[in-house]
Amino acid sequence: GFTASGVSVTPSFATGTVGIPSATRTGGANPLQSLADDDFVEVDFPGDFIFPFYGQLYDRMYVGSNGFITFGFGDDDETPTQSEFVNGPPRIAAFWRDMNSDPASGGSGEVRVQFQRQSGHFANDRVHVRFINVPSVSAGGMVLPQVNSVTATLYVSGAIELDYGVVNGASG
């Protein structure tokens, strides 16, 4: 089962599922499940986990509150366009749309990161980024009742798996 409530900038691997309790961003602590609206958090990969993506090797990722992961630097953009996708930071756009998990601004749901090591099977080591029951936001900035649940799993081999639970296309 999934038990992590965030990530740490210096987590370590263990056999089986590892729950990492908090995330740190420049300027102080910020629990990932309380990621602000239109925000991102830098997450260092633990130990020897290096993720290959389009010819580059990354030892960290940036989890955006709007359903994507970037590499190299973070992005808080909520409006997906082809130009931003092509010219912005390298990106896994699992479900790029304006979403809000921040209760302080009317959002709900959670964004979680979980590192997992499979004993004896280095190629199966992975990190899960989960957007769980995060509501969409309308063009006018209203949090909508529709929620989205998407998981992006990044394997140390470079494989990416996207799992779409409940997703809603309504954007208001």
C-alpha positions as YAML, in Angstrom:
chain: A
units: angstrom
residues:
- id: 1
  name: GLY
  ca: [0.00, 0.00, 0.00]
- id: 2
  name: PHE
  ca: [0.91, 3.62, -0.35]
- id: 3
  name: THR
  ca: [1.79, 5.27, 2.94]
- id: 4
  name: ALA
  ca: [4.14, 8.14, 2.11]
- id: 5
  name: SER
  ca: [3.01, 11.66, 2.85]
- id: 6
  name: GLY
  ca: [5.78, 13.51, 1.05]
- id: 7
  name: VAL
  ca: [9.47, 13.36, 0.28]
- id: 8
  name: SER
  ca: [12.79, 14.32, 1.78]
- id: 9
  name: VAL
  ca: [15.69, 15.91, -0.04]
- id: 10
  name: THR
  ca: [18.01, 13.22, 1.34]
- id: 11
  name: PRO
  ca: [15.99, 9.98, 1.48]
- id: 12
  name: SER
  ca: [17.68, 6.60, 1.40]
- id: 13
  name: PHE
  ca: [16.59, 3.39, -0.26]
- id: 14
  name: ALA
  ca: [15.47, 0.34, 1.64]
- id: 15
  name: THR
  ca: [14.06, -2.97, 0.48]
- id: 16
  name: GLY
  ca: [10.34, -2.70, -0.17]
- id: 17
  name: THR
  ca: [8.21, 0.43, -0.06]
- id: 18
  name: VAL
  ca: [9.75, 3.46, 1.60]
- id: 19
  name: GLY
  ca: [7.51, 6.22, 2.95]
- id: 20
  name: ILE
  ca: [9.33, 9.55, 3.16]
- id: 21
  name: PRO
  ca: [7.61, 12.05, 5.50]
- id: 22
  name: SER
  ca: [8.37, 15.59, 4.29]
- id: 23
  name: ALA
  ca: [9.71, 17.74, 1.47]
- id: 24
  name: THR
  ca: [12.08, 20.68, 1.60]
- id: 25
  name: ARG
  ca: [12.15, 23.54, -0.86]
- id: 26
  name: THR
  ca: [14.33, 26.61, -1.05]
- id: 27
  name: GLY
  ca: [13.17, 29.00, 1.63]
- id: 28
  name: GLY
  ca: [12.02, 26.39, 4.15]
- id: 29
  name: ALA
  ca: [9.94, 23.30, 4.70]
- id: 30
  name: ASN
  ca: [6.83, 22.74, 2.58]
- id: 31
  name: PRO
  ca: [4.97, 19.43, 2.92]
- id: 32
  name: LEU
  ca: [4.33, 18.12, -0.57]
- id: 33
  name: GLN
  ca: [0.68, 17.32, 0.13]
- id: 34
  name: SER
  ca: [0.26, 21.04, 0.94]
- id: 35
  name: LEU
  ca: [1.92, 22.15, -2.26]
- id: 36
  name: ALA
  ca: [0.64, 25.67, -2.95]
- id: 37
  name: ASP
  ca: [-1.54, 26.42, -5.96]
- id: 38
  name: ASP
  ca: [0.59, 26.91, -9.12]
- id: 39
  name: ASP
  ca: [3.74, 25.84, -7.31]
- id: 40
  name: PHE
  ca: [6.53, 23.25, -7.50]
- id: 41
  name: VAL
  ca: [8.85, 21.41, -5.12]
- id: 42
  name: GLU
  ca: [12.40, 20.22, -5.83]
- id: 43
  name: VAL
  ca: [12.86, 16.55, -4.93]
- id: 44
  name: ASP
  ca: [16.33, 14.98, -4.86]
- id: 45
  name: PHE
  ca: [16.43, 11.32, -5.79]
- id: 46
  name: PRO
  ca: [17.87, 9.11, -3.03]
- id: 47
  name: GLY
  ca: [21.26, 7.42, -3.12]
- id: 48
  name: ASP
  ca: [22.22, 5.97, -6.49]
- id: 49
  name: PHE
  ca: [18.87, 6.63, -8.21]
- id: 50
  name: ILE
  ca: [19.61, 8.50, -11.45]
- id: 51
  name: PHE
  ca: [16.82, 8.98, -13.98]
- id: 52
  name: PRO
  ca: [17.74, 9.06, -17.69]
- id: 53
  name: PHE
  ca: [15.47, 11.31, -19.76]
- id: 54
  name: TYR
  ca: [16.08, 12.24, -23.41]
- id: 55
  name: GLY
  ca: [19.84, 11.72, -23.26]
- id: 56
  name: GLN
  ca: [20.37, 13.49, -19.92]
- id: 57
  name: LEU
  ca: [20.84, 12.02, -16.45]
- id: 58
  name: TYR
  ca: [18.99, 13.60, -13.53]
- id: 59
  name: ASP
  ca: [19.50, 13.21, -9.78]
- id: 60
  name: ARG
  ca: [16.42, 15.28, -8.94]
- id: 61
  name: MET
  ca: [13.03, 16.28, -10.25]
- id: 62
  name: TYR
  ca: [10.61, 19.16, -9.74]
- id: 63
  name: VAL
  ca: [7.03, 18.19, -8.98]
- id: 64
  name: GLY
  ca: [4.57, 20.82, -10.19]
- id: 65
  name: SER
  ca: [1.18, 21.24, -8.55]
- id: 66
  name: ASN
  ca: [-0.45, 21.26, -11.99]
- id: 67
  name: GLY
  ca: [0.10, 17.60, -12.86]
- id: 68
  name: PHE
  ca: [3.63, 17.47, -14.24]
- id: 69
  name: ILE
  ca: [7.26, 16.72, -13.40]
- id: 70
  name: THR
  ca: [10.13, 18.79, -14.79]
- id: 71
  name: PHE
  ca: [13.90, 18.32, -14.83]
- id: 72
  name: GLY
  ca: [16.65, 20.93, -14.65]
- id: 73
  name: PHE
  ca: [14.40, 23.53, -13.03]
- id: 74
  name: GLY
  ca: [10.88, 23.90, -11.71]
- id: 75
  name: ASP
  ca: [7.83, 25.37, -13.40]
- id: 76
  name: ASP
  ca: [4.59, 26.65, -11.90]
- id: 77
  name: ASP
  ca: [2.70, 27.09, -15.17]
- id: 78
  name: GLU
  ca: [-0.96, 26.09, -15.19]
- id: 79
  name: THR
  ca: [-1.75, 26.62, -18.88]
- id: 80
  name: PRO
  ca: [-0.39, 23.87, -21.13]
- id: 81
  name: THR
  ca: [0.63, 24.99, -24.59]
- id: 82
  name: GLN
  ca: [2.69, 23.32, -27.29]
- id: 83
  name: SER
  ca: [5.24, 26.15, -27.15]
- id: 84
  name: GLU
  ca: [5.71, 25.79, -23.38]
- id: 85
  name: PHE
  ca: [6.02, 22.03, -23.71]
- id: 86
  name: VAL
  ca: [8.67, 22.26, -26.45]
- id: 87
  name: ASN
  ca: [10.58, 25.30, -25.13]
- id: 88
  name: GLY
  ca: [10.21, 24.82, -21.37]
- id: 89
  name: PRO
  ca: [12.15, 22.52, -19.09]
- id: 90
  name: PRO
  ca: [12.21, 18.79, -19.93]
- id: 91
  name: ARG
  ca: [8.78, 17.62, -18.75]
- id: 92
  name: ILE
  ca: [6.64, 14.58, -18.07]
- id: 93
  name: ALA
  ca: [3.16, 16.02, -18.44]
- id: 94
  name: ALA
  ca: [1.16, 13.30, -16.73]
- id: 95
  name: PHE
  ca: [-1.97, 15.48, -16.52]
- id: 96
  name: TRP
  ca: [-0.93, 19.11, -17.15]
- id: 97
  name: ARG
  ca: [-3.82, 21.38, -16.27]
- id: 98
  name: ASP
  ca: [-4.69, 23.94, -13.64]
- id: 99
  name: MET
  ca: [-5.23, 21.96, -10.43]
- id: 100
  name: ASN
  ca: [-5.16, 22.96, -6.77]
- id: 101
  name: SER
  ca: [-4.22, 20.74, -3.81]
- id: 102
  name: ASP
  ca: [-3.68, 23.68, -1.44]
- id: 103
  name: PRO
  ca: [-6.39, 23.83, 1.27]
- id: 104
  name: ALA
  ca: [-5.37, 27.43, 2.06]
- id: 105
  name: SER
  ca: [-6.67, 28.53, -1.36]
- id: 106
  name: GLY
  ca: [-9.72, 26.26, -1.56]
- id: 107
  name: GLY
  ca: [-8.02, 23.17, -2.99]
- id: 108
  name: SER
  ca: [-8.01, 19.61, -1.70]
- id: 109
  name: GLY
  ca: [-6.48, 16.23, -2.38]
- id: 110
  name: GLU
  ca: [-2.77, 15.48, -2.15]
- id: 111
  name: VAL
  ca: [0.42, 15.27, -4.16]
- id: 112
  name: ARG
  ca: [2.70, 12.51, -2.88]
- id: 113
  name: VAL
  ca: [6.09, 11.08, -3.81]
- id: 114
  name: GLN
  ca: [7.20, 7.56, -2.91]
- id: 115
  name: PHE
  ca: [10.56, 5.92, -3.62]
- id: 116
  name: GLN
  ca: [10.59, 2.15, -3.95]
- id: 117
  name: ARG
  ca: [13.48, -0.32, -4.24]
- id: 118
  name: GLN
  ca: [12.98, -3.90, -5.30]
- id: 119
  name: SER
  ca: [15.47, -6.17, -3.57]
- id: 120
  name: GLY
  ca: [17.95, -7.60, -6.08]
- id: 121
  name: HIS
  ca: [16.28, -5.92, -9.07]
- id: 122
  name: PHE
  ca: [17.95, -2.51, -9.53]
- id: 123
  name: ALA
  ca: [16.20, -1.98, -12.91]
- id: 124
  name: ASN
  ca: [12.85, -2.02, -11.07]
- id: 125
  name: ASP
  ca: [13.78, 0.77, -8.63]
- id: 126
  name: ARG
  ca: [11.24, 3.53, -9.07]
- id: 127
  name: VAL
  ca: [9.69, 6.73, -7.83]
- id: 128
  name: HIS
  ca: [5.92, 7.26, -7.85]
- id: 129
  name: VAL
  ca: [4.49, 10.78, -8.13]
- id: 130
  name: ARG
  ca: [0.81, 10.69, -7.23]
- id: 131
  name: PHE
  ca: [-1.78, 13.40, -7.70]
- id: 132
  name: ILE
  ca: [-4.65, 12.08, -5.56]
- id: 133
  name: ASN
  ca: [-8.17, 13.57, -5.78]
- id: 134
  name: VAL
  ca: [-6.82, 16.99, -6.76]
- id: 135
  name: PRO
  ca: [-9.55, 19.30, -8.10]
- id: 136
  name: SER
  ca: [-9.40, 21.16, -11.39]
- id: 137
  name: VAL
  ca: [-9.50, 24.96, -11.45]
- id: 138
  name: SER
  ca: [-11.63, 26.96, -13.89]
- id: 139
  name: ALA
  ca: [-10.25, 29.62, -16.23]
- id: 140
  name: GLY
  ca: [-11.71, 32.14, -13.77]
- id: 141
  name: GLY
  ca: [-9.77, 30.63, -10.85]
- id: 142
  name: MET
  ca: [-12.64, 28.75, -9.18]
- id: 143
  name: VAL
  ca: [-11.85, 25.35, -7.69]
- id: 144
  name: LEU
  ca: [-14.21, 22.90, -9.39]
- id: 145
  name: PRO
  ca: [-15.82, 19.83, -7.81]
- id: 146
  name: GLN
  ca: [-14.19, 17.51, -10.38]
- id: 147
  name: VAL
  ca: [-11.12, 15.72, -8.99]
- id: 148
  name: ASN
  ca: [-8.21, 14.06, -10.75]
- id: 149
  name: SER
  ca: [-6.07, 11.09, -9.68]
- id: 150
  name: VAL
  ca: [-2.98, 10.37, -11.76]
- id: 151
  name: THR
  ca: [0.27, 8.51, -10.99]
- id: 152
  name: ALA
  ca: [3.53, 8.87, -12.89]
- id: 153
  name: THR
  ca: [6.06, 6.15, -12.10]
- id: 154
  name: LEU
  ca: [9.67, 6.75, -13.14]
- id: 155
  name: TYR
  ca: [11.94, 3.70, -13.26]
- id: 156
  name: VAL
  ca: [15.71, 3.98, -12.89]
- id: 157
  name: SER
  ca: [15.89, 2.26, -16.30]
- id: 158
  name: GLY
  ca: [14.27, 5.34, -17.88]
- id: 159
  name: ALA
  ca: [10.87, 3.71, -18.34]
- id: 160
  name: ILE
  ca: [7.83, 5.83, -17.47]
- id: 161
  name: GLU
  ca: [4.43, 4.46, -16.53]
- id: 162
  name: LEU
  ca: [1.35, 6.67, -16.36]
- id: 163
  name: ASP
  ca: [-1.71, 5.46, -14.50]
- id: 164
  name: TYR
  ca: [-4.93, 7.42, -14.90]
- id: 165
  name: GLY
  ca: [-7.41, 6.81, -12.13]
- id: 166
  name: VAL
  ca: [-10.22, 9.36, -12.13]
- id: 167
  name: VAL
  ca: [-9.58, 12.27, -14.47]
- id: 168
  name: ASN
  ca: [-11.93, 15.07, -15.47]
- id: 169
  name: GLY
  ca: [-11.49, 17.19, -18.56]
- id: 170
  name: ALA
  ca: [-13.73, 19.99, -17.37]
- id: 171
  name: SER
  ca: [-11.81, 23.23, -17.06]
- id: 172
  name: GLY
  ca: [-14.65, 25.67, -16.61]
...
